[in-house]
mmCIF file of C-alpha atoms in Angstrom:
data_model
loop_
_atom_site.group_PDB
_atom_site.id
_atom_site.type_symbol
_atom_site.label_atom_id
_atom_site.label_comp_id
_atom_site.label_asym_id
_atom_site.label_seq_id
_atom_site.Cartn_x
_atom_site.Cartn_y
_atom_site.Cartn_z
ATOM 1 C CA UNK A 1 -30.875 -29.260 0.047
ATOM 2 C CA UNK A 2 -28.153 -27.440 -1.886
ATOM 3 C CA UNK A 3 -24.632 -28.850 -1.731
ATOM 4 C CA UNK A 4 -21.260 -27.153 -1.174
ATOM 5 C CA UNK A 5 -17.804 -28.616 -1.746
ATOM 6 C CA UNK A 6 -15.218 -26.847 0.443
ATOM 7 C CA UNK A 7 -11.539 -26.900 -0.457
ATOM 8 C CA UNK A 8 -9.896 -27.962 2.837
ATOM 9 C CA UNK A 9 -6.470 -28.939 1.527
ATOM 10 C CA UNK A 10 -4.788 -26.040 3.342
ATOM 11 C CA UNK A 11 -5.936 -27.421 6.714
ATOM 12 C CA UNK A 12 -3.329 -30.153 6.286
ATOM 13 C CA UNK A 13 -0.520 -27.564 6.166
ATOM 14 C CA UNK A 14 -1.459 -24.455 8.148
ATOM 15 C CA UNK A 15 -2.587 -23.738 11.696
ATOM 16 C CA UNK A 16 -3.129 -20.010 11.384
ATOM 17 C CA UNK A 17 -6.051 -17.598 11.003
ATOM 18 C CA UNK A 18 -7.219 -18.878 7.615
ATOM 19 C CA UNK A 19 -7.528 -22.399 8.994
ATOM 20 C CA UNK A 20 -9.572 -21.102 11.924
ATOM 21 C CA UNK A 21 -11.783 -19.207 9.478
ATOM 22 C CA UNK A 22 -12.342 -22.331 7.345
ATOM 23 C CA UNK A 23 -13.203 -24.530 10.328
ATOM 24 C CA UNK A 24 -15.596 -21.935 11.741
ATOM 25 C CA UNK A 25 -17.267 -21.409 8.363
ATOM 26 C CA UNK A 26 -17.909 -25.093 7.725
ATOM 27 C CA UNK A 27 -19.022 -25.785 11.272
ATOM 28 C CA UNK A 28 -21.462 -22.868 11.056
ATOM 29 C CA UNK A 29 -23.169 -23.707 7.734
ATOM 30 C CA UNK A 30 -23.041 -27.522 7.801
ATOM 31 C CA UNK A 31 -26.653 -27.859 8.949
ATOM 32 C CA UNK A 32 -27.894 -25.588 6.164
ATOM 33 C CA UNK A 33 -26.311 -27.427 3.219
ATOM 34 C CA UNK A 34 -25.044 -30.834 2.190
ATOM 35 C CA UNK A 35 -21.335 -30.389 2.768
ATOM 36 C CA UNK A 36 -18.358 -32.099 1.122
ATOM 37 C CA UNK A 37 -14.758 -31.510 2.252
ATOM 38 C CA UNK A 38 -11.855 -31.815 -0.186
ATOM 39 C CA UNK A 39 -8.490 -33.057 1.104
ATOM 40 C CA UNK A 40 -5.247 -34.413 -0.333
ATOM 41 C CA UNK A 41 -4.452 -36.729 2.564
ATOM 42 C CA UNK A 42 -7.002 -39.495 3.139
ATOM 43 C CA UNK A 43 -5.531 -40.091 6.619
ATOM 44 C CA UNK A 44 -5.753 -36.460 7.736
ATOM 45 C CA UNK A 45 -7.230 -36.304 11.237
ATOM 46 C CA UNK A 46 -10.079 -33.843 11.281
ATOM 47 C CA UNK A 47 -10.255 -31.014 13.834
ATOM 48 C CA UNK A 48 -12.877 -31.857 16.454
ATOM 49 C CA UNK A 49 -15.168 -29.125 15.079
ATOM 50 C CA UNK A 50 -15.414 -30.987 11.747
ATOM 51 C CA UNK A 51 -15.456 -34.537 13.068
ATOM 52 C CA UNK A 52 -19.167 -35.233 12.669
ATOM 53 C CA UNK A 53 -20.784 -38.526 11.718
ATOM 54 C CA UNK A 54 -22.340 -37.320 8.480
ATOM 55 C CA UNK A 55 -19.115 -35.895 7.067
ATOM 56 C CA UNK A 56 -18.511 -36.402 3.343
ATOM 57 C CA UNK A 57 -14.794 -36.494 2.612
ATOM 58 C CA UNK A 58 -13.423 -36.264 -0.909
ATOM 59 C CA UNK A 59 -9.767 -36.862 -1.753
ATOM 60 C CA UNK A 60 -7.482 -35.964 -4.630
ATOM 61 C CA UNK A 61 -3.829 -37.071 -4.890
ATOM 62 C CA UNK A 62 -1.345 -34.525 -3.533
ATOM 63 C CA UNK A 63 0.563 -32.521 -6.168
ATOM 64 C CA UNK A 64 4.203 -33.213 -6.871
ATOM 65 C CA UNK A 65 5.046 -29.535 -6.303
ATOM 66 C CA UNK A 66 3.293 -26.407 -5.077
ATOM 67 C CA UNK A 67 3.096 -25.191 -8.689
ATOM 68 C CA UNK A 68 1.232 -28.227 -10.015
ATOM 69 C CA UNK A 69 -1.481 -26.182 -11.742
ATOM 70 C CA UNK A 70 -2.207 -28.932 -14.286
ATOM 71 C CA UNK A 71 -2.599 -31.505 -11.507
ATOM 72 C CA UNK A 72 -4.923 -29.252 -9.535
ATOM 73 C CA UNK A 73 -7.109 -28.480 -12.496
ATOM 74 C CA UNK A 74 -7.323 -31.964 -13.970
ATOM 75 C CA UNK A 75 -8.237 -33.774 -10.740
ATOM 76 C CA UNK A 76 -10.380 -30.965 -9.408
ATOM 77 C CA UNK A 77 -12.372 -30.712 -12.629
ATOM 78 C CA UNK A 78 -12.942 -34.464 -12.502
ATOM 79 C CA UNK A 79 -14.204 -34.261 -8.896
ATOM 80 C CA UNK A 80 -16.513 -31.355 -9.702
ATOM 81 C CA UNK A 81 -17.890 -33.204 -12.721
ATOM 82 C CA UNK A 82 -18.512 -36.327 -10.623
ATOM 83 C CA UNK A 83 -20.023 -34.665 -7.530
ATOM 84 C CA UNK A 84 -21.864 -31.849 -9.285
ATOM 85 C CA UNK A 85 -22.031 -29.619 -6.164
ATOM 86 C CA UNK A 86 -24.134 -26.489 -6.385
ATOM 87 C CA UNK A 87 -21.211 -24.437 -5.034
ATOM 88 C CA UNK A 88 -17.477 -25.011 -4.893
ATOM 89 C CA UNK A 89 -15.938 -22.702 -2.263
ATOM 90 C CA UNK A 90 -12.172 -22.166 -1.919
ATOM 91 C CA UNK A 91 -11.680 -20.432 1.485
ATOM 92 C CA UNK A 92 -7.887 -19.987 1.241
ATOM 93 C CA UNK A 93 -7.306 -17.158 -1.285
ATOM 94 C CA UNK A 94 -6.845 -19.441 -4.288
ATOM 95 C CA UNK A 95 -8.054 -22.885 -5.306
ATOM 96 C CA UNK A 96 -10.556 -22.366 -8.126
ATOM 97 C CA UNK A 97 -9.999 -24.266 -11.375
ATOM 98 C CA UNK A 98 -9.346 -22.518 -14.682
ATOM 99 C CA UNK A 99 -12.543 -23.829 -16.280
ATOM 100 C CA UNK A 100 -16.193 -23.974 -15.265
ATOM 101 C CA UNK A 101 -17.918 -27.336 -14.776
ATOM 102 C CA UNK A 102 -21.650 -27.746 -15.404
ATOM 103 C CA UNK A 103 -23.938 -25.692 -13.190
ATOM 104 C CA UNK A 104 -21.488 -25.482 -10.254
ATOM 105 C CA UNK A 105 -21.004 -21.935 -8.968
ATOM 106 C CA UNK A 106 -17.553 -20.861 -7.806
ATOM 107 C CA UNK A 107 -16.781 -18.846 -4.677
ATOM 108 C CA UNK A 108 -13.437 -17.827 -3.208
ATOM 109 C CA UNK A 109 -12.494 -16.091 0.039
ATOM 110 C CA UNK A 110 -9.690 -13.569 -0.512
ATOM 111 C CA UNK A 111 -8.450 -12.664 2.951
ATOM 112 C CA UNK A 112 -5.910 -9.972 2.174
ATOM 113 C CA UNK A 113 -3.221 -8.754 -0.230
ATOM 114 C CA UNK A 114 -0.328 -9.079 2.195
ATOM 115 C CA UNK A 115 1.586 -11.265 -0.256
ATOM 116 C CA UNK A 116 1.614 -8.345 -2.728
ATOM 117 C CA UNK A 117 2.448 -5.567 -0.278
ATOM 118 C CA UNK A 118 4.969 -7.599 1.742
ATOM 119 C CA UNK A 119 6.208 -10.258 -0.714
ATOM 120 C CA UNK A 120 9.320 -10.917 1.382
ATOM 121 C CA UNK A 121 7.027 -12.598 3.925
ATOM 122 C CA UNK A 122 6.380 -15.454 1.495
ATOM 123 C CA UNK A 123 8.522 -17.949 -0.349
ATOM 124 C CA UNK A 124 9.206 -17.445 -4.084
ATOM 125 C CA UNK A 125 7.046 -20.416 -5.140
ATOM 126 C CA UNK A 126 4.117 -19.114 -3.106
ATOM 127 C CA UNK A 127 4.453 -15.694 -4.740
ATOM 128 C CA UNK A 128 4.600 -17.212 -8.219
ATOM 129 C CA UNK A 129 1.590 -19.439 -7.550
ATOM 130 C CA UNK A 130 -0.371 -16.420 -6.316
ATOM 131 C CA UNK A 131 0.594 -14.397 -9.399
ATOM 132 C CA UNK A 132 -0.551 -17.193 -11.723
ATOM 133 C CA UNK A 133 -3.724 -18.199 -9.925
ATOM 134 C CA UNK A 134 -5.207 -14.983 -8.545
ATOM 135 C CA UNK A 135 -6.296 -13.455 -11.907
ATOM 136 C CA UNK A 136 -8.342 -16.486 -12.977
ATOM 137 C CA UNK A 137 -9.654 -17.020 -9.451
ATOM 138 C CA UNK A 138 -11.083 -13.494 -9.536
ATOM 139 C CA UNK A 139 -12.328 -13.943 -13.092
ATOM 140 C CA UNK A 140 -13.999 -17.327 -12.522
ATOM 141 C CA UNK A 141 -15.533 -16.594 -9.131
ATOM 142 C CA UNK A 142 -19.275 -16.051 -9.211
ATOM 143 C CA UNK A 143 -18.886 -14.272 -5.893
ATOM 144 C CA UNK A 144 -15.939 -13.263 -3.712
ATOM 145 C CA UNK A 145 -15.946 -13.059 0.066
ATOM 146 C CA UNK A 146 -13.382 -11.093 2.011
ATOM 147 C CA UNK A 147 -13.042 -10.591 5.744
ATOM 148 C CA UNK A 148 -13.054 -6.828 6.288
ATOM 149 C CA UNK A 149 -14.206 -3.660 4.566
ATOM 150 C CA UNK A 150 -10.555 -2.667 4.384
ATOM 151 C CA UNK A 151 -9.680 -5.765 2.331
ATOM 152 C CA UNK A 152 -12.813 -5.384 0.200
ATOM 153 C CA UNK A 153 -11.939 -1.833 -0.831
ATOM 154 C CA UNK A 154 -8.309 -2.768 -1.455
ATOM 155 C CA UNK A 155 -9.359 -5.613 -3.774
ATOM 156 C CA UNK A 156 -11.896 -3.458 -5.619
ATOM 157 C CA UNK A 157 -9.339 -0.720 -6.227
ATOM 158 C CA UNK A 158 -6.458 -2.986 -7.202
ATOM 159 C CA UNK A 159 -8.279 -5.495 -9.411
ATOM 160 C CA UNK A 160 -11.257 -3.432 -10.608
ATOM 161 C CA UNK A 161 -13.702 -5.962 -9.158
ATOM 162 C CA UNK A 162 -17.356 -4.873 -9.503
ATOM 163 C CA UNK A 163 -18.547 -3.936 -5.981
ATOM 164 C CA UNK A 164 -21.575 -6.241 -6.302
ATOM 165 C CA UNK A 165 -19.261 -9.224 -6.823
ATOM 166 C CA UNK A 166 -17.423 -8.949 -3.497
ATOM 167 C CA UNK A 167 -18.734 -8.943 0.071
ATOM 168 C CA UNK A 168 -17.078 -8.320 3.438
ATOM 169 C CA UNK A 169 -18.048 -10.760 6.184
ATOM 170 C CA UNK A 170 -16.221 -10.479 9.497
ATOM 171 C CA UNK A 171 -15.046 -13.636 11.229
ATOM 172 C CA UNK A 172 -16.580 -14.599 14.524
ATOM 173 C CA UNK A 173 -15.045 -15.844 17.746
ATOM 174 C CA UNK A 174 -16.112 -19.368 18.817
ATOM 175 C CA UNK A 175 -18.170 -19.679 21.975
ATOM 176 C CA UNK A 176 -15.156 -21.145 23.778
ATOM 177 C CA UNK A 177 -13.496 -17.715 23.480
ATOM 178 C CA UNK A 178 -16.597 -15.637 24.138
ATOM 179 C CA UNK A 179 -17.582 -17.648 27.215
ATOM 180 C CA UNK A 180 -14.461 -19.495 28.419
ATOM 181 C CA UNK A 181 -14.719 -22.075 31.153
ATOM 182 C CA UNK A 182 -13.369 -20.981 34.501
ATOM 183 C CA UNK A 183 -10.117 -22.723 35.211
ATOM 184 C CA UNK A 184 -8.514 -23.407 38.556
ATOM 185 C CA UNK A 185 -5.487 -21.391 39.559
ATOM 186 C CA UNK A 186 -3.571 -24.669 39.617
ATOM 187 C CA UNK A 187 -4.042 -25.165 35.854
ATOM 188 C CA UNK A 188 -2.640 -21.704 35.127
ATOM 189 C CA UNK A 189 0.191 -22.183 37.625
ATOM 190 C CA UNK A 190 1.201 -25.480 36.006
ATOM 191 C CA UNK A 191 1.160 -23.979 32.514
ATOM 192 C CA UNK A 192 3.280 -21.002 33.593
ATOM 193 C CA UNK A 193 5.697 -23.316 35.399
ATOM 194 C CA UNK A 194 6.063 -25.370 32.225
ATOM 195 C CA UNK A 195 7.462 -22.313 30.437
ATOM 196 C CA UNK A 196 9.298 -20.816 33.429
ATOM 197 C CA UNK A 197 6.988 -17.804 33.615
ATOM 198 C CA UNK A 198 7.573 -16.605 37.154
ATOM 199 C CA UNK A 199 6.593 -12.927 37.127
ATOM 200 C CA UNK A 200 4.170 -10.531 35.404
ATOM 201 C CA UNK A 201 4.373 -10.768 31.648
ATOM 202 C CA UNK A 202 3.424 -9.117 28.375
ATOM 203 C CA UNK A 203 2.302 -11.369 25.558
ATOM 204 C CA UNK A 204 2.195 -11.773 21.786
ATOM 205 C CA UNK A 205 0.495 -14.575 19.937
ATOM 206 C CA UNK A 206 0.214 -15.177 16.215
ATOM 207 C CA UNK A 207 2.406 -16.025 13.261
ATOM 208 C CA UNK A 208 6.025 -15.067 12.712
ATOM 209 C CA UNK A 209 6.119 -14.020 9.051
ATOM 210 C CA UNK A 210 8.042 -10.793 8.573
ATOM 211 C CA UNK A 211 4.925 -8.632 8.122
ATOM 212 C CA UNK A 212 3.832 -9.642 11.637
ATOM 213 C CA UNK A 213 6.703 -7.432 12.786
ATOM 214 C CA UNK A 214 7.446 -9.377 15.968
ATOM 215 C CA UNK A 215 10.897 -7.775 16.090
ATOM 216 C CA UNK A 216 9.026 -4.549 16.896
ATOM 217 C CA UNK A 217 7.197 -6.304 19.748
ATOM 218 C CA UNK A 218 10.562 -7.343 21.184
ATOM 219 C CA UNK A 219 11.907 -3.810 20.809
ATOM 220 C CA UNK A 220 8.873 -2.362 22.632
ATOM 221 C CA UNK A 221 9.382 -4.913 25.401
ATOM 222 C CA UNK A 222 13.052 -3.933 25.666
ATOM 223 C CA UNK A 223 11.997 -0.301 26.056
ATOM 224 C CA UNK A 224 9.460 -1.192 28.756
ATOM 225 C CA UNK A 225 12.135 -3.045 30.725
ATOM 226 C CA UNK A 226 14.610 -0.183 30.422
ATOM 227 C CA UNK A 227 11.992 2.251 31.759
ATOM 228 C CA UNK A 228 10.839 0.121 34.677
ATOM 229 C CA UNK A 229 12.315 -1.039 37.970
ATOM 230 C CA UNK A 230 10.116 -4.141 37.791
ATOM 231 C CA UNK A 231 11.228 -7.341 36.116
ATOM 232 C CA UNK A 232 8.694 -8.312 33.454
ATOM 233 C CA UNK A 233 8.752 -11.195 30.985
ATOM 234 C CA UNK A 234 7.608 -11.363 27.360
ATOM 235 C CA UNK A 235 5.754 -14.475 26.222
ATOM 236 C CA UNK A 236 5.769 -15.223 22.476
ATOM 237 C CA UNK A 237 3.173 -17.792 21.421
ATOM 238 C CA UNK A 238 3.285 -19.274 17.931
ATOM 239 C CA UNK A 239 4.855 -22.034 15.844
ATOM 240 C CA UNK A 240 8.641 -22.281 16.027
ATOM 241 C CA UNK A 241 9.053 -22.715 12.287
ATOM 242 C CA UNK A 242 11.396 -21.295 9.648
ATOM 243 C CA UNK A 243 9.701 -17.894 9.865
ATOM 244 C CA UNK A 244 10.427 -17.816 13.592
ATOM 245 C CA UNK A 245 14.079 -18.737 13.117
ATOM 246 C CA UNK A 246 14.584 -16.028 10.466
ATOM 247 C CA UNK A 247 12.397 -13.190 11.703
ATOM 248 C CA UNK A 248 12.343 -13.565 15.487
ATOM 249 C CA UNK A 249 15.140 -15.611 17.032
ATOM 250 C CA UNK A 250 17.972 -13.195 16.058
ATOM 251 C CA UNK A 251 16.126 -10.347 17.806
ATOM 252 C CA UNK A 252 15.659 -12.440 20.931
ATOM 253 C CA UNK A 253 19.374 -13.225 20.977
ATOM 254 C CA UNK A 254 20.242 -9.534 20.590
ATOM 255 C CA UNK A 255 17.950 -8.423 23.410
ATOM 256 C CA UNK A 256 19.717 -7.645 26.695
ATOM 257 C CA UNK A 257 16.616 -9.107 28.346
ATOM 258 C CA UNK A 258 16.636 -12.335 26.319
ATOM 259 C CA UNK A 259 16.540 -14.498 29.444
ATOM 260 C CA UNK A 260 13.104 -13.050 30.167
ATOM 261 C CA UNK A 261 11.683 -13.738 26.701
ATOM 262 C CA UNK A 262 9.703 -16.983 26.721
ATOM 263 C CA UNK A 263 8.815 -18.897 23.549
ATOM 264 C CA UNK A 264 6.017 -21.433 23.921
ATOM 265 C CA UNK A 265 5.643 -22.883 20.458
ATOM 266 C CA UNK A 266 2.173 -23.785 19.163
ATOM 267 C CA UNK A 267 -0.450 -24.128 21.901
ATOM 268 C CA UNK A 268 -3.977 -25.481 22.019
ATOM 269 C CA UNK A 269 -6.845 -22.983 22.230
ATOM 270 C CA UNK A 270 -7.295 -23.972 25.845
ATOM 271 C CA UNK A 271 -3.667 -23.248 26.741
ATOM 272 C CA UNK A 272 -3.742 -20.073 24.661
ATOM 273 C CA UNK A 273 -6.713 -18.720 26.622
ATOM 274 C CA UNK A 274 -5.084 -19.545 29.943
ATOM 275 C CA UNK A 275 -1.832 -17.709 29.207
ATOM 276 C CA UNK A 276 -3.625 -14.766 27.609
ATOM 277 C CA UNK A 277 -5.918 -14.321 30.595
ATOM 278 C CA UNK A 278 -3.079 -13.645 33.040
ATOM 279 C CA UNK A 279 -0.967 -11.326 30.856
ATOM 280 C CA UNK A 280 -0.623 -7.580 31.448
ATOM 281 C CA UNK A 281 -1.235 -6.673 27.803
ATOM 282 C CA UNK A 282 -1.158 -8.144 24.312
ATOM 283 C CA UNK A 283 1.390 -6.243 22.195
ATOM 284 C CA UNK A 284 0.622 -6.346 18.482
ATOM 285 C CA UNK A 285 2.696 -4.755 15.734
ATOM 286 C CA UNK A 286 1.600 -6.260 12.388
ATOM 287 C CA UNK A 287 2.248 -4.033 9.387
ATOM 288 C CA UNK A 288 -0.927 -5.231 7.669
ATOM 289 C CA UNK A 289 -3.893 -7.473 8.468
ATOM 290 C CA UNK A 290 -6.914 -8.515 6.457
ATOM 291 C CA UNK A 291 -8.465 -9.539 9.752
ATOM 292 C CA UNK A 292 -6.821 -9.817 13.157
ATOM 293 C CA UNK A 293 -7.912 -12.869 15.129
ATOM 294 C CA UNK A 294 -5.174 -12.478 17.736
ATOM 295 C CA UNK A 295 -6.150 -9.044 19.147
ATOM 296 C CA UNK A 296 -9.796 -10.131 19.417
ATOM 297 C CA UNK A 297 -8.826 -13.347 21.198
ATOM 298 C CA UNK A 298 -6.775 -11.308 23.651
ATOM 299 C CA UNK A 299 -9.743 -9.010 24.312
ATOM 300 C CA UNK A 300 -11.949 -12.063 24.821
ATOM 301 C CA UNK A 301 -9.453 -13.309 27.419
ATOM 302 C CA UNK A 302 -9.892 -10.061 29.337
ATOM 303 C CA UNK A 303 -6.638 -8.195 28.706
ATOM 304 C CA UNK A 304 -5.846 -4.875 26.957
ATOM 305 C CA UNK A 305 -4.439 -4.852 23.433
ATOM 306 C CA UNK A 306 -1.880 -2.404 22.040
ATOM 307 C CA UNK A 307 -2.061 -2.083 18.241
ATOM 308 C CA UNK A 308 -0.701 0.012 15.381
ATOM 309 C CA UNK A 309 -3.405 2.117 13.736
ATOM 310 C CA UNK A 310 -3.175 0.462 10.318
ATOM 311 C CA UNK A 311 -5.045 -1.636 7.737
ATOM 312 C CA UNK A 312 -8.178 -3.396 9.063
ATOM 313 C CA UNK A 313 -7.364 -3.086 12.762
ATOM 314 C CA UNK A 314 -9.191 0.229 13.474
ATOM 315 C CA UNK A 315 -12.272 -1.161 11.699
ATOM 316 C CA UNK A 316 -12.246 -4.240 13.921
ATOM 317 C CA UNK A 317 -11.151 -2.916 17.307
ATOM 318 C CA UNK A 318 -12.637 0.594 17.381
ATOM 319 C CA UNK A 319 -11.974 2.461 20.621
ATOM 320 C CA UNK A 320 -11.245 -0.751 22.547
ATOM 321 C CA UNK A 321 -7.510 -0.840 21.703
ATOM 322 C CA UNK A 322 -4.497 1.129 22.892
ATOM 323 C CA UNK A 323 -3.593 2.731 19.565
ATOM 324 C CA UNK A 324 -0.179 3.889 18.444
ATOM 325 C CA UNK A 325 1.148 5.178 15.144
ATOM 326 C CA UNK A 326 3.157 2.569 13.263
ATOM 327 C CA UNK A 327 5.945 5.139 12.794
ATOM 328 C CA UNK A 328 6.120 6.070 16.485
ATOM 329 C CA UNK A 329 9.394 5.398 18.277
ATOM 330 C CA UNK A 330 9.322 2.170 20.308
ATOM 331 C CA UNK A 331 10.221 4.099 23.447
ATOM 332 C CA UNK A 332 7.115 6.259 23.120
ATOM 333 C CA UNK A 333 4.980 3.177 22.493
ATOM 334 C CA UNK A 334 6.460 1.578 25.616
ATOM 335 C CA UNK A 335 5.514 4.624 27.687
ATOM 336 C CA UNK A 336 1.989 4.594 26.233
ATOM 337 C CA UNK A 337 1.550 0.922 27.136
ATOM 338 C CA UNK A 338 2.923 1.427 30.628
ATOM 339 C CA UNK A 339 0.641 4.396 31.328
ATOM 340 C CA UNK A 340 -2.375 2.478 29.950
ATOM 341 C CA UNK A 341 -1.774 -0.947 31.449
ATOM 342 C CA UNK A 342 0.075 -0.436 34.712
ATOM 343 C CA UNK A 343 -2.603 1.850 36.158
ATOM 344 C CA UNK A 344 -5.589 -0.279 37.157
ATOM 345 C CA UNK A 345 -8.314 2.249 36.362
ATOM 346 C CA UNK A 346 -7.110 2.765 32.771
ATOM 347 C CA UNK A 347 -6.396 -0.925 32.238
ATOM 348 C CA UNK A 348 -9.846 -1.937 33.467
ATOM 349 C CA UNK A 349 -11.485 0.524 31.073
ATOM 350 C CA UNK A 350 -9.705 -1.065 28.087
ATOM 351 C CA UNK A 351 -10.709 -4.514 29.332
ATOM 352 C CA UNK A 352 -14.360 -3.409 29.589
ATOM 353 C CA UNK A 353 -14.353 -1.921 26.079
ATOM 354 C CA UNK A 354 -12.681 -5.043 24.688
ATOM 355 C CA UNK A 355 -15.315 -7.350 26.165
ATOM 356 C CA UNK A 356 -18.057 -5.205 24.637
ATOM 357 C CA UNK A 357 -16.328 -5.112 21.248
ATOM 358 C CA UNK A 358 -15.974 -8.883 20.865
ATOM 359 C CA UNK A 359 -19.743 -9.324 21.239
ATOM 360 C CA UNK A 360 -20.133 -7.866 17.741
ATOM 361 C CA UNK A 361 -18.169 -10.769 16.234
ATOM 362 C CA UNK A 362 -20.830 -13.408 16.793
ATOM 363 C CA UNK A 363 -21.801 -16.616 15.085
ATOM 364 C CA UNK A 364 -25.377 -15.537 14.295
ATOM 365 C CA UNK A 365 -24.309 -12.530 12.211
ATOM 366 C CA UNK A 366 -21.626 -14.579 10.444
ATOM 367 C CA UNK A 367 -24.138 -17.332 9.617
ATOM 368 C CA UNK A 368 -26.765 -14.918 8.292
ATOM 369 C CA UNK A 369 -24.292 -13.123 6.041
ATOM 370 C CA UNK A 370 -22.722 -16.374 4.819
ATOM 371 C CA UNK A 371 -26.109 -17.854 3.892
ATOM 372 C CA UNK A 372 -26.977 -14.596 2.176
ATOM 373 C CA UNK A 373 -23.757 -14.843 0.154
ATOM 374 C CA UNK A 374 -24.468 -18.430 -0.889
ATOM 375 C CA UNK A 375 -28.053 -17.561 -1.818
ATOM 376 C CA UNK A 376 -26.774 -14.618 -3.859
ATOM 377 C CA UNK A 377 -24.724 -17.070 -5.911
ATOM 378 C CA UNK A 378 -27.351 -19.813 -6.119
ATOM 379 C CA UNK A 379 -30.084 -17.457 -7.292
ATOM 380 C CA UNK A 380 -27.923 -15.156 -9.435
ATOM 381 C CA UNK A 381 -29.105 -12.042 -7.638
ATOM 382 C CA UNK A 382 -25.676 -10.323 -7.892
ATOM 383 C CA UNK A 383 -26.356 -8.096 -4.920
ATOM 384 C CA UNK A 384 -23.651 -7.177 -2.439
ATOM 385 C CA UNK A 385 -24.148 -9.080 0.794
ATOM 386 C CA UNK A 386 -24.971 -6.770 3.694
#
């Protein structure tokens, strides 16, 4: 059985889409390969999806700073030399060492180029690390995976990557999202009471970096309220971190409807599904996405999704979303959402299309394409994964 060492160090720091991707990937292929997981923290508590008896954990001391390239390369090269895995896969954009070790093949998942197009969304050290590491990650990778055809073409054009070296493999939604357990009305009532949600509400869930454009979501909500006699609330779900304080809180404070804007903080998948399922509509406004987990999760919960027609989103959502032009005035977007979501017949049609669309993001397709990618590397076939 071939072996794969996965770089999981980012799981200790992030709880966003890339972490979900990594967990899903490992959980999907773990029965096909001998799997090793690389962490910095020996006491890190594994997500339940990765907490299996046969797990092989590998640890390297944490770096002194986020720019510790020498540290990363010296320890990582030692681990690769000792373990001799057939593949070393870095699923979080960077993480490959500068040098090759023995017969080990290198793979990296490059999710997007948001850090280059919207650098203000990231801290200076993160931007510098990306600038240093990305060129040799692309150079040293035996194969690159990305998460949408949009991202694949962007990477090919920007970095002149041979098309046969890079493959697009869409994420999948876990079965818990595709076939959620039916919850009692009491569970939903208690969760809404916890956050003082006492009327119909619109919802956003995701990160709060500036490119997520949550200020636009708030502006659209303001416009909906000004055009309606009904009192609605807006529920914002995501981590209340520095990005939230800089990019979101000032816009909440400036909203004349700020008392009806609810912030939940980070929620479990179970709580996320519950709140999504009872919302009127998921309002999304990201300026760029390599792949959008959040709109698909909202569709899986059975609610319409309003999205800007940009980056990978049309590729992923097709005709199942309520589309608007990113340059369209927020008032016009508000009217579009109201006419699409406050009339049952139209709303139900978007819900139906959404439920059909999410069926295409399934585990079986993801597994087949992932195995194909690994076999491409192991057998040096150099064919684009289809």
